[in-house]
mmCIF file of C-alpha atoms in Angstrom:
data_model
loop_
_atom_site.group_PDB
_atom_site.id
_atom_site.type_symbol
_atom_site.label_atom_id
_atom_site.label_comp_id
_atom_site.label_asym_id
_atom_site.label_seq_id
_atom_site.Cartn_x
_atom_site.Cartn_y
_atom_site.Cartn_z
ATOM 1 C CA UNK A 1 7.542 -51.509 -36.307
ATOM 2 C CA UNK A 2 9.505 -54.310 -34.903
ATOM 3 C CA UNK A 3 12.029 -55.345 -37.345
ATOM 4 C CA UNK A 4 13.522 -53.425 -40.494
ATOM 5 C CA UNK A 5 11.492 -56.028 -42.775
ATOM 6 C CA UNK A 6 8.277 -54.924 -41.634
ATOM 7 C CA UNK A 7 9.002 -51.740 -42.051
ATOM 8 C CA UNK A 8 10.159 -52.123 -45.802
ATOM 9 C CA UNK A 9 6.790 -54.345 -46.682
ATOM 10 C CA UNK A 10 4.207 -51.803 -45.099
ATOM 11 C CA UNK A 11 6.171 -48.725 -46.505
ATOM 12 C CA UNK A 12 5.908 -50.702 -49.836
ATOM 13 C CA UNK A 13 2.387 -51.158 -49.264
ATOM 14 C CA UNK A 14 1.534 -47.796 -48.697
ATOM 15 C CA UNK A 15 3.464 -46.191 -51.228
ATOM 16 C CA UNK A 16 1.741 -48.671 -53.994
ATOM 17 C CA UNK A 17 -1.668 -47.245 -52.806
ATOM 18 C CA UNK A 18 -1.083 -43.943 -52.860
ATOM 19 C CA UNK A 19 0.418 -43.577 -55.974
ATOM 20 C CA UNK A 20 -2.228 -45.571 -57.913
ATOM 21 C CA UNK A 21 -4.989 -43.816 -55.706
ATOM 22 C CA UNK A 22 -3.887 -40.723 -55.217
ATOM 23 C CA UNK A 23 -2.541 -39.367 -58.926
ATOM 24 C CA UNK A 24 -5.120 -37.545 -59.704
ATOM 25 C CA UNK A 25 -5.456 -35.387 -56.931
ATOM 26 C CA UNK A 26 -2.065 -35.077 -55.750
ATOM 27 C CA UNK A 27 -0.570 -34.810 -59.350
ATOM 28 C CA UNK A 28 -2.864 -33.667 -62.012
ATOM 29 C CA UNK A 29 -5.371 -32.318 -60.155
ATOM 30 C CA UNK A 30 -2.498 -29.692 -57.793
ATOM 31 C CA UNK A 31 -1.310 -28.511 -61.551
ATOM 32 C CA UNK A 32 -4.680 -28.085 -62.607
ATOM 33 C CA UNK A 33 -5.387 -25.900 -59.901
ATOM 34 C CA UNK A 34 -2.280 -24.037 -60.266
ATOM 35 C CA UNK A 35 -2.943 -23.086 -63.551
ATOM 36 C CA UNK A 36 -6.092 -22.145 -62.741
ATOM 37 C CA UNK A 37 -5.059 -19.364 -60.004
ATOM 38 C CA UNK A 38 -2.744 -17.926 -62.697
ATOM 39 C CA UNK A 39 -5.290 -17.854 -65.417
ATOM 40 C CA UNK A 40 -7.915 -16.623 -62.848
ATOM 41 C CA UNK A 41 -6.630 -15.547 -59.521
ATOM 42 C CA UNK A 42 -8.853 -18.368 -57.681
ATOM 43 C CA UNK A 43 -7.565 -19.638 -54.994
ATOM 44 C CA UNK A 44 -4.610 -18.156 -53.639
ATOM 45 C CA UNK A 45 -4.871 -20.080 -50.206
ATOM 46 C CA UNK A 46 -5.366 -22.978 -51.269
ATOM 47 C CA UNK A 47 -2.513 -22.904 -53.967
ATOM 48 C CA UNK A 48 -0.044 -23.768 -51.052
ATOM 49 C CA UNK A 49 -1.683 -27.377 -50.555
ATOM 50 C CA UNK A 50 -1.738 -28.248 -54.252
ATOM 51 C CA UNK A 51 1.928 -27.176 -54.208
ATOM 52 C CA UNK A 52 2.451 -29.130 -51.099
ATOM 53 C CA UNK A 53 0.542 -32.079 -52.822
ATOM 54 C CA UNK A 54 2.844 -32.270 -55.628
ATOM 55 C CA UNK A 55 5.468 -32.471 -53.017
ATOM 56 C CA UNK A 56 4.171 -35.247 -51.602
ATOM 57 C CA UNK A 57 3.497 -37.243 -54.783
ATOM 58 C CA UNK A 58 6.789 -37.128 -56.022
ATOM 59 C CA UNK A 59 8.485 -38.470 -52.463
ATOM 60 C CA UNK A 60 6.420 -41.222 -52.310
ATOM 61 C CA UNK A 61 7.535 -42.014 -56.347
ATOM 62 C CA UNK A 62 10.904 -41.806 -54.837
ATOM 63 C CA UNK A 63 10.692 -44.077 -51.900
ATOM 64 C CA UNK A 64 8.488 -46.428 -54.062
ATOM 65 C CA UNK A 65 10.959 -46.241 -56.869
ATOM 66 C CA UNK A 66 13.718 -47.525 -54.559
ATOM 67 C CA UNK A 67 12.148 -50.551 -53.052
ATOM 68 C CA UNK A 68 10.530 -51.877 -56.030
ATOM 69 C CA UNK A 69 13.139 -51.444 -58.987
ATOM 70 C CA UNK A 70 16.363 -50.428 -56.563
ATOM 71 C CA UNK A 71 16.951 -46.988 -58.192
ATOM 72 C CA UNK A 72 17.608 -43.965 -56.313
ATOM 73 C CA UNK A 73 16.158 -41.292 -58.430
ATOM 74 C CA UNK A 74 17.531 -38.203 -56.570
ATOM 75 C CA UNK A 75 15.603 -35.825 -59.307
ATOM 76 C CA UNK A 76 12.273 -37.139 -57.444
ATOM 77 C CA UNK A 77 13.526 -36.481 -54.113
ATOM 78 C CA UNK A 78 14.734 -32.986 -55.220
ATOM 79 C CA UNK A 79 11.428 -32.569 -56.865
ATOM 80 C CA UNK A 80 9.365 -33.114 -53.539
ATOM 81 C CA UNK A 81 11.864 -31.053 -51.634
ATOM 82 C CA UNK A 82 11.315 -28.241 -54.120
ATOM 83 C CA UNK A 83 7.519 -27.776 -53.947
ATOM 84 C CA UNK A 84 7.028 -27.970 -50.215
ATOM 85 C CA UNK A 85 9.840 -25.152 -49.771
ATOM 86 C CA UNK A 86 7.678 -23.518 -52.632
ATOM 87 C CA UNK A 87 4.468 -24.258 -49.897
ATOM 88 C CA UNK A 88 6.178 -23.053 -47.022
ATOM 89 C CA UNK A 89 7.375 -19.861 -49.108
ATOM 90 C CA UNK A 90 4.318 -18.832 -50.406
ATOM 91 C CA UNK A 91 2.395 -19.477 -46.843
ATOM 92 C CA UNK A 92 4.946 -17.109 -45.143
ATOM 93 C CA UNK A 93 4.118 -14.459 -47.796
ATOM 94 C CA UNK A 94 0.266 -14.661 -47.319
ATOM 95 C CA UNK A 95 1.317 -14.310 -43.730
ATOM 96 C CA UNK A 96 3.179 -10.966 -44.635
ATOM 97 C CA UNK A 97 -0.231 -10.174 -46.861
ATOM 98 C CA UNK A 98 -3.099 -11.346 -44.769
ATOM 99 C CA UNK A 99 -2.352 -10.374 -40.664
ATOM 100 C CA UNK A 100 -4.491 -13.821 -39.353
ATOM 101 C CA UNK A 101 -3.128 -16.322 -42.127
ATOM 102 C CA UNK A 102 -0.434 -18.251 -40.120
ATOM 103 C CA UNK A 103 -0.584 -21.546 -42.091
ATOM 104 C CA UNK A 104 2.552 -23.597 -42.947
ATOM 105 C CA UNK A 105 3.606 -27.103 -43.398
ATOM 106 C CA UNK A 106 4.467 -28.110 -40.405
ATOM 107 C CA UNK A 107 7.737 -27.908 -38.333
ATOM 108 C CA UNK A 108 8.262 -31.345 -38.236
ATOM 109 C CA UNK A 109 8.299 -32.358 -42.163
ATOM 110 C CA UNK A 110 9.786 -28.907 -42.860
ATOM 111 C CA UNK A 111 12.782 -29.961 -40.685
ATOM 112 C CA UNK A 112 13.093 -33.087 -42.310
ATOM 113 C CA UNK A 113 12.931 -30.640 -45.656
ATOM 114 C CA UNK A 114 15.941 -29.239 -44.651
ATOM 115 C CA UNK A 115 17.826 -32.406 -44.075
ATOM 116 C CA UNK A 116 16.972 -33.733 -47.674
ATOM 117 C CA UNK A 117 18.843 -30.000 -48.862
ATOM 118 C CA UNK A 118 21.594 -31.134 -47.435
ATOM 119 C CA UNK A 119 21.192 -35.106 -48.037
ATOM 120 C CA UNK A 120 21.129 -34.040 -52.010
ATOM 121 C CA UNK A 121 24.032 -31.645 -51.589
ATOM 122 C CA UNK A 122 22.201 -28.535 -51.739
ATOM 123 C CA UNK A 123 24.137 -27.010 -48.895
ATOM 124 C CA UNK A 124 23.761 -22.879 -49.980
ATOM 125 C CA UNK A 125 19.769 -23.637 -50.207
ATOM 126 C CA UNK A 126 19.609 -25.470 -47.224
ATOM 127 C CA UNK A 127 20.905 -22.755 -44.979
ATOM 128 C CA UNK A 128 18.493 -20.138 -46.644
ATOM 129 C CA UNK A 129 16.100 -22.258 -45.820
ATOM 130 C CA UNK A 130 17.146 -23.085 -42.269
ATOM 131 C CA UNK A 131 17.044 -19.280 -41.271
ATOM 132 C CA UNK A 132 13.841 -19.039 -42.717
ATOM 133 C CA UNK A 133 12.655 -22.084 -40.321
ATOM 134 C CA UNK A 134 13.919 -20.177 -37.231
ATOM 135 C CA UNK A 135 11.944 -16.721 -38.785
ATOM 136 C CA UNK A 136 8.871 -19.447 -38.817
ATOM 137 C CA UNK A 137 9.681 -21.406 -35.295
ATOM 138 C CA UNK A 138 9.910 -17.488 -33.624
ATOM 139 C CA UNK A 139 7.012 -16.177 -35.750
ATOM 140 C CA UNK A 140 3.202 -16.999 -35.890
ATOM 141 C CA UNK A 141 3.544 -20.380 -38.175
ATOM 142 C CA UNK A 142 5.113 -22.056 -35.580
ATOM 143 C CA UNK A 143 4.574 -20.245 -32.476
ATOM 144 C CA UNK A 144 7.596 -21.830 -30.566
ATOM 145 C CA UNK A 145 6.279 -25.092 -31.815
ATOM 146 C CA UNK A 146 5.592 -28.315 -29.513
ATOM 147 C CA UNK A 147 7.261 -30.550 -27.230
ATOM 148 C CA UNK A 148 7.109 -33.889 -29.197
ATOM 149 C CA UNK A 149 8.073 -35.561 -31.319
ATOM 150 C CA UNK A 150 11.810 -34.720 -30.448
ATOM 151 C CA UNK A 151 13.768 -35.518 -33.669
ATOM 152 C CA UNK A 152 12.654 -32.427 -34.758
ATOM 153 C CA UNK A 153 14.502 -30.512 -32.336
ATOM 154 C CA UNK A 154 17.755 -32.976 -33.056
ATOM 155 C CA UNK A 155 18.105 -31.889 -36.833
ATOM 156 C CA UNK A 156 17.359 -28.162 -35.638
ATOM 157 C CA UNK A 157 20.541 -28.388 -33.024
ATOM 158 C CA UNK A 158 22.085 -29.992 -35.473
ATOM 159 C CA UNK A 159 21.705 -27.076 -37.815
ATOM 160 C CA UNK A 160 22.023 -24.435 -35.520
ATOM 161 C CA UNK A 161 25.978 -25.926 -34.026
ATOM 162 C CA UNK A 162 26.498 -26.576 -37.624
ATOM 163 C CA UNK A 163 25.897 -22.397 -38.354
ATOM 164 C CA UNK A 164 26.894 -21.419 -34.966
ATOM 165 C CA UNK A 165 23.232 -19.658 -34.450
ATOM 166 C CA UNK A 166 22.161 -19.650 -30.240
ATOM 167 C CA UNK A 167 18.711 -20.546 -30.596
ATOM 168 C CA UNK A 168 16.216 -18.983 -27.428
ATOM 169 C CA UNK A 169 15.002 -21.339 -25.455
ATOM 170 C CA UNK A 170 12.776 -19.051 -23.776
ATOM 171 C CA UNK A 171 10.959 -18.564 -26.815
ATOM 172 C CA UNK A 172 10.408 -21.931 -27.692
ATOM 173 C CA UNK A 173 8.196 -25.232 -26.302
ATOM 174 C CA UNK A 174 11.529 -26.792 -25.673
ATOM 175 C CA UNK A 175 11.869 -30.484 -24.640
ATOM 176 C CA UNK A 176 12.631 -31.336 -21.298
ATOM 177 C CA UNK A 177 15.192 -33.815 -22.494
ATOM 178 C CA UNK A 178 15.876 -35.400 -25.866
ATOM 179 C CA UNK A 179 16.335 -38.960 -24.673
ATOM 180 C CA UNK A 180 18.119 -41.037 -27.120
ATOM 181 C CA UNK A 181 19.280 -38.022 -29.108
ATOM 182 C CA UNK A 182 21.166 -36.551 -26.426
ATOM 183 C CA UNK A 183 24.281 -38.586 -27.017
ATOM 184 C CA UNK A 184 24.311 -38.361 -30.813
ATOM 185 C CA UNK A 185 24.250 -34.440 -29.883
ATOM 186 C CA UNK A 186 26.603 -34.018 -27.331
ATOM 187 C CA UNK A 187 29.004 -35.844 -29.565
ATOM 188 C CA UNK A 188 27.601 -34.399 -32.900
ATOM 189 C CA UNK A 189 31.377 -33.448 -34.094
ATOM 190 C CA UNK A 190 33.259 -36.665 -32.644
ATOM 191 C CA UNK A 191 36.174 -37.658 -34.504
ATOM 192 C CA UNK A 192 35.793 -41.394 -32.928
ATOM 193 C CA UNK A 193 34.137 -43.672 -35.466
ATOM 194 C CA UNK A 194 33.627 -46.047 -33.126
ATOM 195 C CA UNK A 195 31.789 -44.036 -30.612
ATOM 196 C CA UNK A 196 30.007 -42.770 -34.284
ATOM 197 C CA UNK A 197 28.767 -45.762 -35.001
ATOM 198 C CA UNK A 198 27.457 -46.791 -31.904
ATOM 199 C CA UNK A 199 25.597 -43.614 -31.575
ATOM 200 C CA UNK A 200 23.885 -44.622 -34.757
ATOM 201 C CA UNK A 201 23.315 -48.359 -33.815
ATOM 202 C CA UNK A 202 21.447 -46.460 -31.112
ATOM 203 C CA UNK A 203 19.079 -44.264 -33.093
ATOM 204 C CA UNK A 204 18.667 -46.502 -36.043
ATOM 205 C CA UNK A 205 17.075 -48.959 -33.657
ATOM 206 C CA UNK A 206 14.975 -46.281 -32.187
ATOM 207 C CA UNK A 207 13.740 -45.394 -35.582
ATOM 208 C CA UNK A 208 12.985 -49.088 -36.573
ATOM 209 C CA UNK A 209 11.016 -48.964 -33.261
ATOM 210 C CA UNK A 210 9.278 -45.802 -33.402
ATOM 211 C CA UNK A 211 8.186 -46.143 -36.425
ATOM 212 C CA UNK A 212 4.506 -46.875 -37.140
ATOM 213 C CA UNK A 213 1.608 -44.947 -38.721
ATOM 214 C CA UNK A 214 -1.201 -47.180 -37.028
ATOM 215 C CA UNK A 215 -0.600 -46.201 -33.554
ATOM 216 C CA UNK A 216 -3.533 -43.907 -32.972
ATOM 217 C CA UNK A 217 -5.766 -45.700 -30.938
ATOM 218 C CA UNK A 218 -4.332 -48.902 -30.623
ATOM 219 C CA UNK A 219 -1.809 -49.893 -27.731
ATOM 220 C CA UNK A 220 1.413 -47.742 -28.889
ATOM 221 C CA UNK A 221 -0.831 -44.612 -28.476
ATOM 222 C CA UNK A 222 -0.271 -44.858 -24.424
ATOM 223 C CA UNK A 223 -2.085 -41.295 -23.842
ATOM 224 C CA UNK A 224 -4.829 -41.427 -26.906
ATOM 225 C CA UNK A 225 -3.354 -38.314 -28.479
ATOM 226 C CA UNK A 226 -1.920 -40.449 -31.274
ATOM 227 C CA UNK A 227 1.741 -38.379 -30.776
ATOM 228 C CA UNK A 228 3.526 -41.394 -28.898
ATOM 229 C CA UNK A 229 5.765 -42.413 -31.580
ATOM 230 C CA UNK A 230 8.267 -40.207 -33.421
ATOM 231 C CA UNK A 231 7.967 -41.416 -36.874
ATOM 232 C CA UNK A 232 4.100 -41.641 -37.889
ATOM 233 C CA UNK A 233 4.793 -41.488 -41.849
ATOM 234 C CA UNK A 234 6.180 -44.412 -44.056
ATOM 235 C CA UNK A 235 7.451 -41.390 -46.428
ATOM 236 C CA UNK A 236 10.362 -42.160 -43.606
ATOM 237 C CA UNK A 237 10.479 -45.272 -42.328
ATOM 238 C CA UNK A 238 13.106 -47.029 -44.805
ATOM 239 C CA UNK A 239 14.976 -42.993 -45.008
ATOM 240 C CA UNK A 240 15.793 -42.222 -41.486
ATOM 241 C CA UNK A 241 16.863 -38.213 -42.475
ATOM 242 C CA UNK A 242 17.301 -37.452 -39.140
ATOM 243 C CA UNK A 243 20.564 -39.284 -39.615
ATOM 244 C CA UNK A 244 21.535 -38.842 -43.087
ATOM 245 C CA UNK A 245 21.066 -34.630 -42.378
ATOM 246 C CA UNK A 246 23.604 -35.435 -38.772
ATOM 247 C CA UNK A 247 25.971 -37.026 -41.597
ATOM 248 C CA UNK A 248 25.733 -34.414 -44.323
ATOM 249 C CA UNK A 249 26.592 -32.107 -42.121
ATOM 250 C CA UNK A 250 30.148 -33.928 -40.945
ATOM 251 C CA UNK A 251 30.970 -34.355 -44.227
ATOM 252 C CA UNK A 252 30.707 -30.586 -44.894
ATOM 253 C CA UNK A 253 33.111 -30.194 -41.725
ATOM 254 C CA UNK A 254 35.556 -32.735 -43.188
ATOM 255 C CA UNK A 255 34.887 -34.989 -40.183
ATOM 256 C CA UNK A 256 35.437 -38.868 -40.077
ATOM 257 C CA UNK A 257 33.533 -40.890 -42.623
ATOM 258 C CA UNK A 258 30.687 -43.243 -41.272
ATOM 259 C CA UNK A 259 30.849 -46.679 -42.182
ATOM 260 C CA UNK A 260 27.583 -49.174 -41.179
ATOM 261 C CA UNK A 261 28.359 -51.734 -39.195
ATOM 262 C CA UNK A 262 27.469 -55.192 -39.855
ATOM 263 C CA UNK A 263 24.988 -55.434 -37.771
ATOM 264 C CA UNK A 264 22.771 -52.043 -39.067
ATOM 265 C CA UNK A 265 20.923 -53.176 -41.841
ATOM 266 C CA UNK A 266 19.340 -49.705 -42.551
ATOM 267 C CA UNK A 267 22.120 -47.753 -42.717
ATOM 268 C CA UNK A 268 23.726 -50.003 -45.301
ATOM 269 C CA UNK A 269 20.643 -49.805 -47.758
ATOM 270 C CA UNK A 270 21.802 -47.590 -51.044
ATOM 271 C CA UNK A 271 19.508 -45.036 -50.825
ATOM 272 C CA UNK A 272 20.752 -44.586 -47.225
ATOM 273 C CA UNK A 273 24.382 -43.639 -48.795
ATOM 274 C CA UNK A 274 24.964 -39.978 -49.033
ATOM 275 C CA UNK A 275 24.874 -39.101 -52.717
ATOM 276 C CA UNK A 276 28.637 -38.800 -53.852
ATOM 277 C CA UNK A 277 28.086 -35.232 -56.208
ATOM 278 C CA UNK A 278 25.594 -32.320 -55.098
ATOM 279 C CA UNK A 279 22.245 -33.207 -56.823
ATOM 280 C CA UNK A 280 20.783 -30.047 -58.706
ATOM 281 C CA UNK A 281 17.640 -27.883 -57.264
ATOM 282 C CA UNK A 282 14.215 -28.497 -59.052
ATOM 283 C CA UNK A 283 12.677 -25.583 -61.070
ATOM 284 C CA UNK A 284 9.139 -25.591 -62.105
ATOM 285 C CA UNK A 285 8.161 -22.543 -63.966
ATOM 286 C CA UNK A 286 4.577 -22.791 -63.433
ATOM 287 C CA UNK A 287 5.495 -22.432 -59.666
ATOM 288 C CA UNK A 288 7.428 -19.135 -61.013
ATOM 289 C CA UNK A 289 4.924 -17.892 -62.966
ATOM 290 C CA UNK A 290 2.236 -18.095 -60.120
ATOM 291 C CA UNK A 291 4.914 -16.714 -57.789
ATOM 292 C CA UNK A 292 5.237 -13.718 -60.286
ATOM 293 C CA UNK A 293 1.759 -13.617 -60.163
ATOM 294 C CA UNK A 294 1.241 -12.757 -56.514
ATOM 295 C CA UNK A 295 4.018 -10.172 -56.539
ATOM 296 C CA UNK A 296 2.322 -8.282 -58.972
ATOM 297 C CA UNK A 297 -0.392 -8.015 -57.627
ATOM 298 C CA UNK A 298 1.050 -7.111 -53.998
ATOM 299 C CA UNK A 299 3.995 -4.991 -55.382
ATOM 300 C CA UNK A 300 5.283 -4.448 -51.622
ATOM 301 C CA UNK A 301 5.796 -7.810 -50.703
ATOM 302 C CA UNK A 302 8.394 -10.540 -51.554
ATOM 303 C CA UNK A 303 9.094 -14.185 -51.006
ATOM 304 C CA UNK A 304 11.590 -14.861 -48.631
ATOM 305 C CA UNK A 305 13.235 -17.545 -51.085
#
């Protein structure tokens, strides 16, 4: 996109549509399903996209909810950040079950997962969930996972200083360089809220730039792979987590407080604010139940979460 405003109108856009197209399958249909399996056993592979569905569904309710009526309803966003955990859990346990089932949602929304622990406060969860990643980025799911996009691997340095972990770079399809993201890193602990802010400025205008979902094809996509852009999903576009998880994680050090400046539009948008008081983990108990399910009925495996 070219300027913020564009950005806000398409995401609107899009959101409208697939909420009012997509309920049935995403919403009804996913529960449906899930109650199905536990009733009948029937489909245990699939069961992790109708959980990831329902994930999906209620993030796009959140962003929607935001730019049409101006509330932040964190219990949406902690909704959709429950079931795809719950997706990602349950793939890595058919993976302990089934030798050749290596599916999982993939490394780059499950990063951005992580960021929305800590965006809602959820700091104890998030690091479970972070050292489950790296079992995942090491292990078949992700295989050392790609090159590109590269904010990705930005929130994943991010974690890994925050928890002092030394990640293996000879393990993984590391980027040769993570251009605009190298400064925000190298100075990921500043106490200079001026060099802060500028380091912001910098990636909130490579956001606004880099983000676009209709770039397959057209004259963005320079090498017709359709991976040319780092933001290809308007569940993002207006909620640039790459920063707010960078932020969450200096205010759990006690660092300097970041203040917009006047110029960064984005950044000064509400739901853009961290929230001020940890917001509480979902619970589904149909998710339990079908969870229960499977461990009965493979007594010598667990979930990892």
């Amino acid at each position: 996109m070219k300027t913020l405003e564009e950005s806000i109108e398409y995401t609107t856009n899009k959101k409208k549509n697939q909420i009012s197209r997509l309920e049935n399958s995403h919403f009804h249909q996913s529960i449906e399903d899930l109650k199905l399996f536990l009733e009948t056993g029937k489909g245990i592979g699939s069961s992790s996209l109708k959980i990831e569905y329902l994930g999906a569904w209620y993030h796009w309710n959140f962003i929607y909810k935001y730019l049409v009526d101006q509330e932040i309803k964190y219990d949406l966003l902690s909704a959709s950040t429950y079931y795809n955990l719950e997706c990602n859990n349950w793939c890595y346990f058919l993976g302990k079950w089934k030798e050749n089932f290596k599916s999982a949602t993939s490394f780059t929304k499950s990063i951005k997962h992580l960021g929305q622990m800590l965006y809602l406060g959820q700091k104890e969860d998030a690091i479970q969930y972070g050292y489950f990643l790296l079992k995942m980025l090491y292990g078949k799911q992700y295989d050392g996972w790609i090159v590109f996009p590269t904010h990705p691997w930005f929130l994943l340095e991010l974690f890994c200083r925050w928890q002092n972990i030394n990640l293996d770079y000879e393990k993984l399809n590391y980027p040769n360089n993570l251009g605009v993201y190298q400064s925000a890193l190298d100075n990921w602990n500043t106490i200079d809220t001026q060099l802060l802010s500028d380091n912001i400025d910098s990636l909130t205008k490579f956001h606004i730039a880099q983000s676009d979902e209709d770039e397959q094809g057209n004259a963005n996509d320079e090498n017709g792979d359709g991976y040319d852009l780092e933001f290809t999903s308007a569940d993002y576009f207006i909620f640039p987590i790459e920063i707010l998880m960078w932020l969450a994680i200096r205010r759990d050090l006690g660092l300097p407080e970041y203040r917009a400046s006047s110029q960064n539009k984005l950044m000064q948008m509400e739901i853009n604010q961290l929230p001020t008081k940890k917001i509480s983990k979902h619970e589904d108990t149909l998710i339990e139940k079908c969870k229960n399910k499977l461990m009965q009925e493979n007594p010598d495996i667990t979930f990892e979460l």
